């Protein structure tokens, strides 16, 4: 399902509502694409410092790194706006960015996975 169009035979509003119920989504050029990791990955976050999650709900205002970029421990990867304040989301580990699950303008919830880093 990830990376594919949701419910192409339904009207756009119905498609959006069904998609929101099933998972979070990103609207990209008229296509409804899921870009967030599944719930199993979210559940693994507590034991995995290589999954960087949002500490609070907010809106992504800047993504400072790209996939495959090297990242150091303590380095800022994403800027998240919450309650009119900019919050730096930093990496706790050194590695390489494997996947970025968000884009500028995306709304995220608490504990949503934003970035996956590999050793």
PDB file of C-alpha atoms in Angstrom:
ATOM      1  CA  UNK A   1       0.000   0.000   0.000  1.00  0.00           C
ATOM      2  CA  UNK A   2       2.783   2.458   0.819  1.00  0.00           C
ATOM      3  CA  UNK A   3       3.789   4.606  -2.118  1.00  0.00           C
ATOM      4  CA  UNK A   4       0.677   3.732  -4.117  1.00  0.00           C
ATOM      5  CA  UNK A   5      -2.484   5.644  -4.847  1.00  0.00           C
ATOM      6  CA  UNK A   6      -5.352   4.995  -2.461  1.00  0.00           C
ATOM      7  CA  UNK A   7      -8.825   4.100  -3.740  1.00  0.00           C
ATOM      8  CA  UNK A   8      -8.415   5.404  -7.311  1.00  0.00           C
ATOM      9  CA  UNK A   9     -12.028   4.597  -8.281  1.00  0.00           C
ATOM     10  CA  UNK A  10     -13.584   6.718  -5.518  1.00  0.00           C
ATOM     11  CA  UNK A  11     -14.152  10.461  -5.504  1.00  0.00           C
ATOM     12  CA  UNK A  12     -11.212  12.423  -4.028  1.00  0.00           C
ATOM     13  CA  UNK A  13     -13.005  13.375  -0.794  1.00  0.00           C
ATOM     14  CA  UNK A  14     -14.036   9.784  -0.072  1.00  0.00           C
ATOM     15  CA  UNK A  15     -10.515   8.639  -0.913  1.00  0.00           C
ATOM     16  CA  UNK A  16      -9.011  11.155   1.532  1.00  0.00           C
ATOM     17  CA  UNK A  17     -11.404  10.223   4.335  1.00  0.00           C
ATOM     18  CA  UNK A  18     -10.801   6.491   3.918  1.00  0.00           C
ATOM     19  CA  UNK A  19      -7.054   7.054   3.719  1.00  0.00           C
ATOM     20  CA  UNK A  20      -7.039   9.151   6.888  1.00  0.00           C
ATOM     21  CA  UNK A  21      -8.870   6.433   8.737  1.00  0.00           C
ATOM     22  CA  UNK A  22      -6.375   3.795   7.576  1.00  0.00           C
ATOM     23  CA  UNK A  23      -3.144   5.770   7.930  1.00  0.00           C
ATOM     24  CA  UNK A  24      -1.634   9.225   7.633  1.00  0.00           C
ATOM     25  CA  UNK A  25      -0.996  10.462   4.137  1.00  0.00           C
ATOM     26  CA  UNK A  26       0.715  13.111   2.091  1.00  0.00           C
ATOM     27  CA  UNK A  27      -1.011  14.845  -0.797  1.00  0.00           C
ATOM     28  CA  UNK A  28       1.495  15.071  -3.633  1.00  0.00           C
ATOM     29  CA  UNK A  29       0.504  16.346  -7.076  1.00  0.00           C
ATOM     30  CA  UNK A  30      -3.063  15.109  -6.686  1.00  0.00           C
ATOM     31  CA  UNK A  31      -1.964  11.623  -5.668  1.00  0.00           C
ATOM     32  CA  UNK A  32      -2.650  10.224  -2.226  1.00  0.00           C
ATOM     33  CA  UNK A  33       0.542   8.573  -1.054  1.00  0.00           C
ATOM     34  CA  UNK A  34       1.312   7.061   2.312  1.00  0.00           C
ATOM     35  CA  UNK A  35       4.798   7.975   3.412  1.00  0.00           C
ATOM     36  CA  UNK A  36       4.664   7.180   7.105  1.00  0.00           C
ATOM     37  CA  UNK A  37       5.990   3.933   8.502  1.00  0.00           C
ATOM     38  CA  UNK A  38       3.540   1.332   9.664  1.00  0.00           C
ATOM     39  CA  UNK A  39       2.434   0.975  13.268  1.00  0.00           C
ATOM     40  CA  UNK A  40       4.906  -1.862  13.893  1.00  0.00           C
ATOM     41  CA  UNK A  41       7.822   0.522  13.289  1.00  0.00           C
ATOM     42  CA  UNK A  42       6.231   3.118  15.596  1.00  0.00           C
ATOM     43  CA  UNK A  43       6.007   0.502  18.345  1.00  0.00           C
ATOM     44  CA  UNK A  44       9.728  -0.310  17.960  1.00  0.00           C
ATOM     45  CA  UNK A  45      10.790   3.321  18.564  1.00  0.00           C
ATOM     46  CA  UNK A  46      11.091   2.908  22.330  1.00  0.00           C
ATOM     47  CA  UNK A  47      14.012   0.504  21.882  1.00  0.00           C
ATOM     48  CA  UNK A  48      15.621   1.962  18.763  1.00  0.00           C
ATOM     49  CA  UNK A  49      17.626   5.214  18.789  1.00  0.00           C
ATOM     50  CA  UNK A  50      17.949   4.957  14.980  1.00  0.00           C
ATOM     51  CA  UNK A  51      14.276   5.888  14.576  1.00  0.00           C
ATOM     52  CA  UNK A  52      13.842   9.618  15.177  1.00  0.00           C
ATOM     53  CA  UNK A  53      10.328  10.543  16.258  1.00  0.00           C
ATOM     54  CA  UNK A  54       8.491  13.789  16.826  1.00  0.00           C
ATOM     55  CA  UNK A  55       8.446  14.626  20.541  1.00  0.00           C
ATOM     56  CA  UNK A  56       5.334  16.801  20.115  1.00  0.00           C
ATOM     57  CA  UNK A  57       2.636  17.438  17.499  1.00  0.00           C
ATOM     58  CA  UNK A  58       3.489  20.149  14.992  1.00  0.00           C
ATOM     59  CA  UNK A  59       4.276  21.122  11.405  1.00  0.00           C
ATOM     60  CA  UNK A  60       7.538  20.408   9.571  1.00  0.00           C
ATOM     61  CA  UNK A  61       9.011  23.758   8.490  1.00  0.00           C
ATOM     62  CA  UNK A  62      12.482  22.637   7.378  1.00  0.00           C
ATOM     63  CA  UNK A  63      14.266  19.398   6.502  1.00  0.00           C
ATOM     64  CA  UNK A  64      18.001  20.049   6.806  1.00  0.00           C
ATOM     65  CA  UNK A  65      19.234  16.671   5.531  1.00  0.00           C
ATOM     66  CA  UNK A  66      18.567  14.428   2.540  1.00  0.00           C
ATOM     67  CA  UNK A  67      18.394  10.675   2.325  1.00  0.00           C
ATOM     68  CA  UNK A  68      21.907   9.118   2.193  1.00  0.00           C
ATOM     69  CA  UNK A  69      23.454  12.139   4.008  1.00  0.00           C
ATOM     70  CA  UNK A  70      25.779  11.414   6.912  1.00  0.00           C
ATOM     71  CA  UNK A  71      24.577  12.595  10.309  1.00  0.00           C
ATOM     72  CA  UNK A  72      26.433  13.037  13.601  1.00  0.00           C
ATOM     73  CA  UNK A  73      25.096  12.630  17.095  1.00  0.00           C
ATOM     74  CA  UNK A  74      23.581  15.952  18.189  1.00  0.00           C
ATOM     75  CA  UNK A  75      23.129  17.247  14.635  1.00  0.00           C
ATOM     76  CA  UNK A  76      19.846  18.924  13.657  1.00  0.00           C
ATOM     77  CA  UNK A  77      17.887  17.037  11.001  1.00  0.00           C
ATOM     78  CA  UNK A  78      14.456  18.673  11.030  1.00  0.00           C
ATOM     79  CA  UNK A  79      12.866  21.882  12.311  1.00  0.00           C
ATOM     80  CA  UNK A  80       9.377  21.362  13.704  1.00  0.00           C
ATOM     81  CA  UNK A  81       7.018  24.234  14.529  1.00  0.00           C
ATOM     82  CA  UNK A  82       4.773  23.674  17.509  1.00  0.00           C
ATOM     83  CA  UNK A  83       2.829  26.341  19.392  1.00  0.00           C
ATOM     84  CA  UNK A  84       4.525  29.129  17.391  1.00  0.00           C
ATOM     85  CA  UNK A  85       8.002  27.909  18.431  1.00  0.00           C
ATOM     86  CA  UNK A  86      10.672  26.260  16.298  1.00  0.00           C
ATOM     87  CA  UNK A  87      11.973  22.983  17.719  1.00  0.00           C
ATOM     88  CA  UNK A  88      15.137  21.305  16.482  1.00  0.00           C
ATOM     89  CA  UNK A  89      14.849  17.560  15.993  1.00  0.00           C
ATOM     90  CA  UNK A  90      18.335  16.145  16.462  1.00  0.00           C
ATOM     91  CA  UNK A  91      19.928  12.778  15.887  1.00  0.00           C
ATOM     92  CA  UNK A  92      20.988  10.861  18.971  1.00  0.00           C
ATOM     93  CA  UNK A  93      23.263   8.610  16.903  1.00  0.00           C
ATOM     94  CA  UNK A  94      25.929   8.818  14.229  1.00  0.00           C
ATOM     95  CA  UNK A  95      25.081   7.210  10.904  1.00  0.00           C
ATOM     96  CA  UNK A  96      23.578   7.708   7.477  1.00  0.00           C
ATOM     97  CA  UNK A  97      20.001   8.825   6.793  1.00  0.00           C
ATOM     98  CA  UNK A  98      18.183   5.852   5.335  1.00  0.00           C
ATOM     99  CA  UNK A  99      14.670   7.293   4.974  1.00  0.00           C
ATOM    100  CA  UNK A 100      12.964  10.625   5.618  1.00  0.00           C
ATOM    101  CA  UNK A 101       9.231  10.084   6.126  1.00  0.00           C
ATOM    102  CA  UNK A 102       8.131  13.753   6.073  1.00  0.00           C
ATOM    103  CA  UNK A 103       8.257  16.828   3.870  1.00  0.00           C
ATOM    104  CA  UNK A 104       7.998  20.554   4.581  1.00  0.00           C
ATOM    105  CA  UNK A 105       4.417  21.421   5.465  1.00  0.00           C
ATOM    106  CA  UNK A 106       3.474  17.979   6.824  1.00  0.00           C
ATOM    107  CA  UNK A 107       1.564  17.870  10.083  1.00  0.00           C
ATOM    108  CA  UNK A 108       2.900  15.256  12.482  1.00  0.00           C
ATOM    109  CA  UNK A 109       1.673  13.849  15.741  1.00  0.00           C
ATOM    110  CA  UNK A 110       3.534  12.991  18.902  1.00  0.00           C
ATOM    111  CA  UNK A 111       5.747   9.912  18.411  1.00  0.00           C
ATOM    112  CA  UNK A 112       5.367   9.858  14.611  1.00  0.00           C
ATOM    113  CA  UNK A 113       8.572   8.564  13.062  1.00  0.00           C
ATOM    114  CA  UNK A 114      10.254  11.338  11.051  1.00  0.00           C
ATOM    115  CA  UNK A 115      13.595   9.823  10.056  1.00  0.00           C
ATOM    116  CA  UNK A 116      15.300   6.450  10.032  1.00  0.00           C
ATOM    117  CA  UNK A 117      19.087   6.421  10.429  1.00  0.00           C
ATOM    118  CA  UNK A 118      21.272   3.420   9.747  1.00  0.00           C
ATOM    119  CA  UNK A 119      24.646   2.666  11.250  1.00  0.00           C
TER     120      UNK A 119
END
